[in-house]
Coordinates of C-alpha atoms and ligand atoms in Angstrom, one line a residue:
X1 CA 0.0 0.0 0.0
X2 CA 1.5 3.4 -0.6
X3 CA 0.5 6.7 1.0
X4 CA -3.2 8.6 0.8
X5 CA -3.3 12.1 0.3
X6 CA -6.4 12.2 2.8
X7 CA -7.4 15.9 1.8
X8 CA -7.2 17.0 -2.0
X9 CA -9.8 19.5 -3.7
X10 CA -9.6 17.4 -6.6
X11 CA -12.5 18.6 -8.5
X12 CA -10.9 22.0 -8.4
X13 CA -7.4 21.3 -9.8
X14 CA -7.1 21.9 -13.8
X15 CA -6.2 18.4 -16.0
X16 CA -7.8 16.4 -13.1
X17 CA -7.0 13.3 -15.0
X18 CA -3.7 14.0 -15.7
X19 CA -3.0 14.8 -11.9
X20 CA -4.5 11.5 -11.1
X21 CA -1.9 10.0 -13.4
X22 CA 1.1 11.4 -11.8
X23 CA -0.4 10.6 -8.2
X24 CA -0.6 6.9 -9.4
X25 CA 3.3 7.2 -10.7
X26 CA 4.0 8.7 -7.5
X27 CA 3.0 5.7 -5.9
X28 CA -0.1 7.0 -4.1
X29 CA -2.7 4.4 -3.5
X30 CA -5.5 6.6 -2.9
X31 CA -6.8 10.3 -2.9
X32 CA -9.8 11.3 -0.2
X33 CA -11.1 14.2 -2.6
X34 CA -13.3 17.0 -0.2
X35 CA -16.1 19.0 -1.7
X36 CA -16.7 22.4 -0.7
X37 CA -19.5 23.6 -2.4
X38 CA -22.7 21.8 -4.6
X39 CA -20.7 21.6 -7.6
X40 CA -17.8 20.5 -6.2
X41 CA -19.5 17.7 -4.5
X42 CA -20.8 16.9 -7.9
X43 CA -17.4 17.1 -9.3
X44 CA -15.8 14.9 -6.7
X45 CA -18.8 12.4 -7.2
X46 CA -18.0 12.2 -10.8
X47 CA -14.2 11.7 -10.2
X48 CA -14.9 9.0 -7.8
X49 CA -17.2 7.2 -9.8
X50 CA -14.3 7.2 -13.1
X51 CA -11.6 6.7 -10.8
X52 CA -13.1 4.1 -8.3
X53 CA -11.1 2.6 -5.9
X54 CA -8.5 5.6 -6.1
X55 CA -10.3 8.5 -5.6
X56 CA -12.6 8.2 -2.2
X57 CA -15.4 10.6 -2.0
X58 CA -15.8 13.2 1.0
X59 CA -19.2 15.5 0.4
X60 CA -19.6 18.4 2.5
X61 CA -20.1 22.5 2.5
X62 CA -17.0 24.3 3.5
X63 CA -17.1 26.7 6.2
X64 CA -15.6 29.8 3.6
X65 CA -17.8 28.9 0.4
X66 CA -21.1 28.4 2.3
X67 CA -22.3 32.4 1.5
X68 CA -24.3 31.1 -1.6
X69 CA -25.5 27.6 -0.7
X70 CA -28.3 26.1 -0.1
X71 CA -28.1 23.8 3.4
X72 CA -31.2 21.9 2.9
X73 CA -30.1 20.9 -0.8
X74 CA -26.5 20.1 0.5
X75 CA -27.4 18.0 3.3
X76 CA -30.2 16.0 0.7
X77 CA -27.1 15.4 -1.7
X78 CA -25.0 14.0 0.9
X79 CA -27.6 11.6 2.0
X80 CA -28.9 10.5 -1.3
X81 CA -24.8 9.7 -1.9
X82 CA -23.6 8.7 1.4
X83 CA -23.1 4.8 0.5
X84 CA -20.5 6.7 -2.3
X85 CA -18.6 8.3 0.7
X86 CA -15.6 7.9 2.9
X87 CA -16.7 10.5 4.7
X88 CA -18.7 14.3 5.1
X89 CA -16.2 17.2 4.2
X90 CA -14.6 19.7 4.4
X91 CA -16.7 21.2 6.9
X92 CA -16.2 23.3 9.7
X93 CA -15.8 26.8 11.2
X94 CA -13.1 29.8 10.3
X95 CA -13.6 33.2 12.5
X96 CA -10.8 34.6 10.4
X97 CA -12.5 34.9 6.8
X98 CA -13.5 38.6 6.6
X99 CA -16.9 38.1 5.4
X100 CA -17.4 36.0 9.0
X101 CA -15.3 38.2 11.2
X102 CA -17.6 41.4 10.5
X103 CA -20.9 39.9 10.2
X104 CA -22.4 37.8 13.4
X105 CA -25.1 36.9 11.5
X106 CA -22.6 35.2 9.0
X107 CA -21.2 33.4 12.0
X108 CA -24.3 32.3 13.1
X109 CA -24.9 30.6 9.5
X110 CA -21.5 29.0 9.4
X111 CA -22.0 27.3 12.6
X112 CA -25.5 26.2 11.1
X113 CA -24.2 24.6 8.8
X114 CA -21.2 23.3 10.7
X115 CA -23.5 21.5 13.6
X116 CA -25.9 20.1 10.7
X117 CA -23.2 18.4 8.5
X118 CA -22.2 17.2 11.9
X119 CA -25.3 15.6 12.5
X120 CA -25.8 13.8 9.1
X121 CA -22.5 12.8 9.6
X122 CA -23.7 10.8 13.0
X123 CA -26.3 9.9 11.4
X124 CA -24.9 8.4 8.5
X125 CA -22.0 7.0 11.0
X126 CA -19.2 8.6 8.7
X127 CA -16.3 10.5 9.7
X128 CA -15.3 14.3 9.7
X129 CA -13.1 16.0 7.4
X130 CA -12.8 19.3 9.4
X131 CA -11.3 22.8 9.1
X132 CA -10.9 24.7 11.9
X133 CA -9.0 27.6 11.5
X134 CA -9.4 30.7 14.2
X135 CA -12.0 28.1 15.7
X136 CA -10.3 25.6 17.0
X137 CA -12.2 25.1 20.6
X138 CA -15.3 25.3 18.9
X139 CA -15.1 23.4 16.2
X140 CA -14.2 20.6 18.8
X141 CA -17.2 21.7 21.5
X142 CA -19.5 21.1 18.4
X143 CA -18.1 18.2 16.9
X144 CA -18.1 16.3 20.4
X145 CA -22.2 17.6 21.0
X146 CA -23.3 16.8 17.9
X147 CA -20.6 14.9 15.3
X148 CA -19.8 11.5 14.7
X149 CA -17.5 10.4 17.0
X150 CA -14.4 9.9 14.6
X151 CA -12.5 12.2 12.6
X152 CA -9.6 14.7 11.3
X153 CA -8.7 17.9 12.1
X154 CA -7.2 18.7 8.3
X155 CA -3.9 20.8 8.6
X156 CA -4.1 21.9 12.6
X157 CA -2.5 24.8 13.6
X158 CA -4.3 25.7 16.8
X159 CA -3.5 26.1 20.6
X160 CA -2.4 23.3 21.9
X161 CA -4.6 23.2 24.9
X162 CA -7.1 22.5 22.1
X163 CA -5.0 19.9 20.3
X164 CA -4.5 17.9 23.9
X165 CA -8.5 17.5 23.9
X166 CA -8.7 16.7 20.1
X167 CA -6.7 13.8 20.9
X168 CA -7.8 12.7 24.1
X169 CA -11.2 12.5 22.1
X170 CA -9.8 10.4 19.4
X171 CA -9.8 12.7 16.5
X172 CA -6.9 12.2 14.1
X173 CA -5.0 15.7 12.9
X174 CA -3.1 16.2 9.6
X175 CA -0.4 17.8 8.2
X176 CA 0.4 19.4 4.4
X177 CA 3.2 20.4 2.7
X178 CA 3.3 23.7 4.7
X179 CA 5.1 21.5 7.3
X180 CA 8.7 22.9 5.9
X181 CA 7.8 26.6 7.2
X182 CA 5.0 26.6 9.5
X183 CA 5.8 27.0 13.1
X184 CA 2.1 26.1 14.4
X185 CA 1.9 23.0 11.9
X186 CA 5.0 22.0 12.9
X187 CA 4.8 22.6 16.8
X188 CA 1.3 20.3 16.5
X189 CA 2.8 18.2 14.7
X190 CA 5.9 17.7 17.1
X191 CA 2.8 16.6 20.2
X192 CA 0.6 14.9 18.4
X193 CA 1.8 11.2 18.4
X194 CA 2.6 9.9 14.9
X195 CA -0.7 6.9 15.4
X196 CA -2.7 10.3 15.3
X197 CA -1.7 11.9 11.8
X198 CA -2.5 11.8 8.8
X199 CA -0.5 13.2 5.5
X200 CA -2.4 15.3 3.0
X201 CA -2.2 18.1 0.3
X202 CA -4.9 20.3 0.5
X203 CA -4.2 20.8 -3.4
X204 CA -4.3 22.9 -5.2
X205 CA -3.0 25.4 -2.1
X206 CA 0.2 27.0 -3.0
X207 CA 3.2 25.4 -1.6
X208 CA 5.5 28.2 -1.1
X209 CA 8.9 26.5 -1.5
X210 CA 7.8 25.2 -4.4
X211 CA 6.6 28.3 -5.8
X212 CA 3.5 26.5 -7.4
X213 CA -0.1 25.0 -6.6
X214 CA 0.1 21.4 -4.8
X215 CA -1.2 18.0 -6.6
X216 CA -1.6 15.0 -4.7
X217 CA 1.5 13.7 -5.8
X218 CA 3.0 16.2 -3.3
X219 CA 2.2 14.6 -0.1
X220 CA 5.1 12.5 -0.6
X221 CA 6.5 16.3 0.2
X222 CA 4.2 15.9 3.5
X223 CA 5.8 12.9 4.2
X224 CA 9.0 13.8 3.8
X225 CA 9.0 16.6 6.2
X226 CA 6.9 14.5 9.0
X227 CA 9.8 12.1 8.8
X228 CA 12.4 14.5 9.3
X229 CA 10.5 16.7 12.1
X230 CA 9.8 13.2 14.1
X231 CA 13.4 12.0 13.4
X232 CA 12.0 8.5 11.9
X233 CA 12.9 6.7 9.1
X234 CA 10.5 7.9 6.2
X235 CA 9.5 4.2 5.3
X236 CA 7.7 4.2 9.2
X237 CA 6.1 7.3 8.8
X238 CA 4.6 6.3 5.6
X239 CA 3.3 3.1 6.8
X240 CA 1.7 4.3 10.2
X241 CA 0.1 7.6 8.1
X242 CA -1.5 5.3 5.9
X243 CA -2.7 2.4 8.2
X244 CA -4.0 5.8 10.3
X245 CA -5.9 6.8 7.1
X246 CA -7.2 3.2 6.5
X247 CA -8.5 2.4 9.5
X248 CA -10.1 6.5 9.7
X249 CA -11.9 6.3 6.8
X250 CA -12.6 2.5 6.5
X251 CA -10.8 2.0 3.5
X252 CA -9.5 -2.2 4.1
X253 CA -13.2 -3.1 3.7
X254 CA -13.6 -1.3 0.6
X255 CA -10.8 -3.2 -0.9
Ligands
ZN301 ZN1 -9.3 21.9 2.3

């Protein structure tokens, strides 16, 4: 088995098909591909269903693209596709987006949607996919009231008063390429104990170092830098990050 990008907006890179290729040549077994939006859960549906097996399907409403959606519609899709899903994502809360840090009322909708992806998610008994960012005690407070029990806070950077209780709980955290320069990734990533993380792209985000947008083929990048920061041989890292990723979203019995 090689390594999973567990986080990839893959219905929004350019020459999807082509990406898919090189992950495949990059020795990547798998790609979770989140959905942020209506379309992009359609998208991600339609790249699962041509590239089954490989690409695993996480449907959800993002908490920065959720201005113009419809939640009733959104949680409908989800349901009518959940047997297609590894799990409901990328959802969550950010306080830092500027449309959310003036407006309350904005705030107020975000966390709507947050707490009812949540519940369909414990409904549906699948897993999380969950951006926190400027919200991390929150998003946990809400997850542990109303989510499913299991899941990953994608690319943590909080406190880590907040990333103590995010792994006493049994949620998994992950890291990206930003690994190499961030000083909250990495500090996390330092605590958290390596059966806890997962390795991931969040492509297309821009990885700085590289001066260019991300593929999946780049969390061999991810795993690169987790090896070194944790002072393990790269081969372990690989092999605990994926049987992490198997086992969080269910992947063996899909096989
Ligand atoms: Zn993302």
């Amino acid at each position: 088995m090689g390594p999973l990008d567990t986080h990839a907006h893959l219905a929004d890179l350019p020459d999807v098909d082509a990406v898919i290729q090189r992950a495949k040549a990059a020795g990547l077994s798998g790609i979770v591909a989140v959905s942020a939006t209506a379309a992009t859960c359609e998208g991600t549906l339609r790249l699962q269903g041509s590239h089954e097996g490989f690409v695993h399907a996480a449907l959800g409403v993002h908490p920065t693209e959720f201005f113009d959606q419809d939640l009733e519609a959104a949680l409908a899709l989800i349901g009518a596709n959940s047997g297609r899903c590894v799990a409901v994502g990328e959802i969550g809360l950010d306080y830092w987006h500027r449309l959310v840090r003036k407006d309350g009322a904005q705030r107020g909708r975000q966390t709507e949607f947050y707490v009812a992806q949540l519940r369909l998610a414990r409904e549906l008994d699948l897993p999380v996919s969950i951006h926190s960012r400027g919200a991390w005690g929150d998003c946990l407070s809400l997850a542990l009231q109303h989510g499913p029990g299991r899941g990953v806070f994608h690319w943590y950077s909080g406190p880590p008063d907040v990333l103590a209780r995010v792994l006493d709980s049994g949620y998994y955290v992950s890291c990206t390429p930003a690994l190499e320069g961030s000083p909250e990734l990495r500090a996390a990533m330092e605590r958290a104990p390596l059966e806890r993380i997962l390795v991931e792209t969040d492509s297309p985000v821009w990885i700085k170092s590289q001066g260019r947008a991300s593929e999946p083929a780049d969390v061999l990048l991810t795993l690169r830098h987790l090896a070194d920061l944790k002072g393990l041989p790269l081969g372990d890292v690989e092999a605990a990050t994926t049987g992490n990723a198997e086992t969080l979203f269910n992947l063996r019995s899909a096989r």
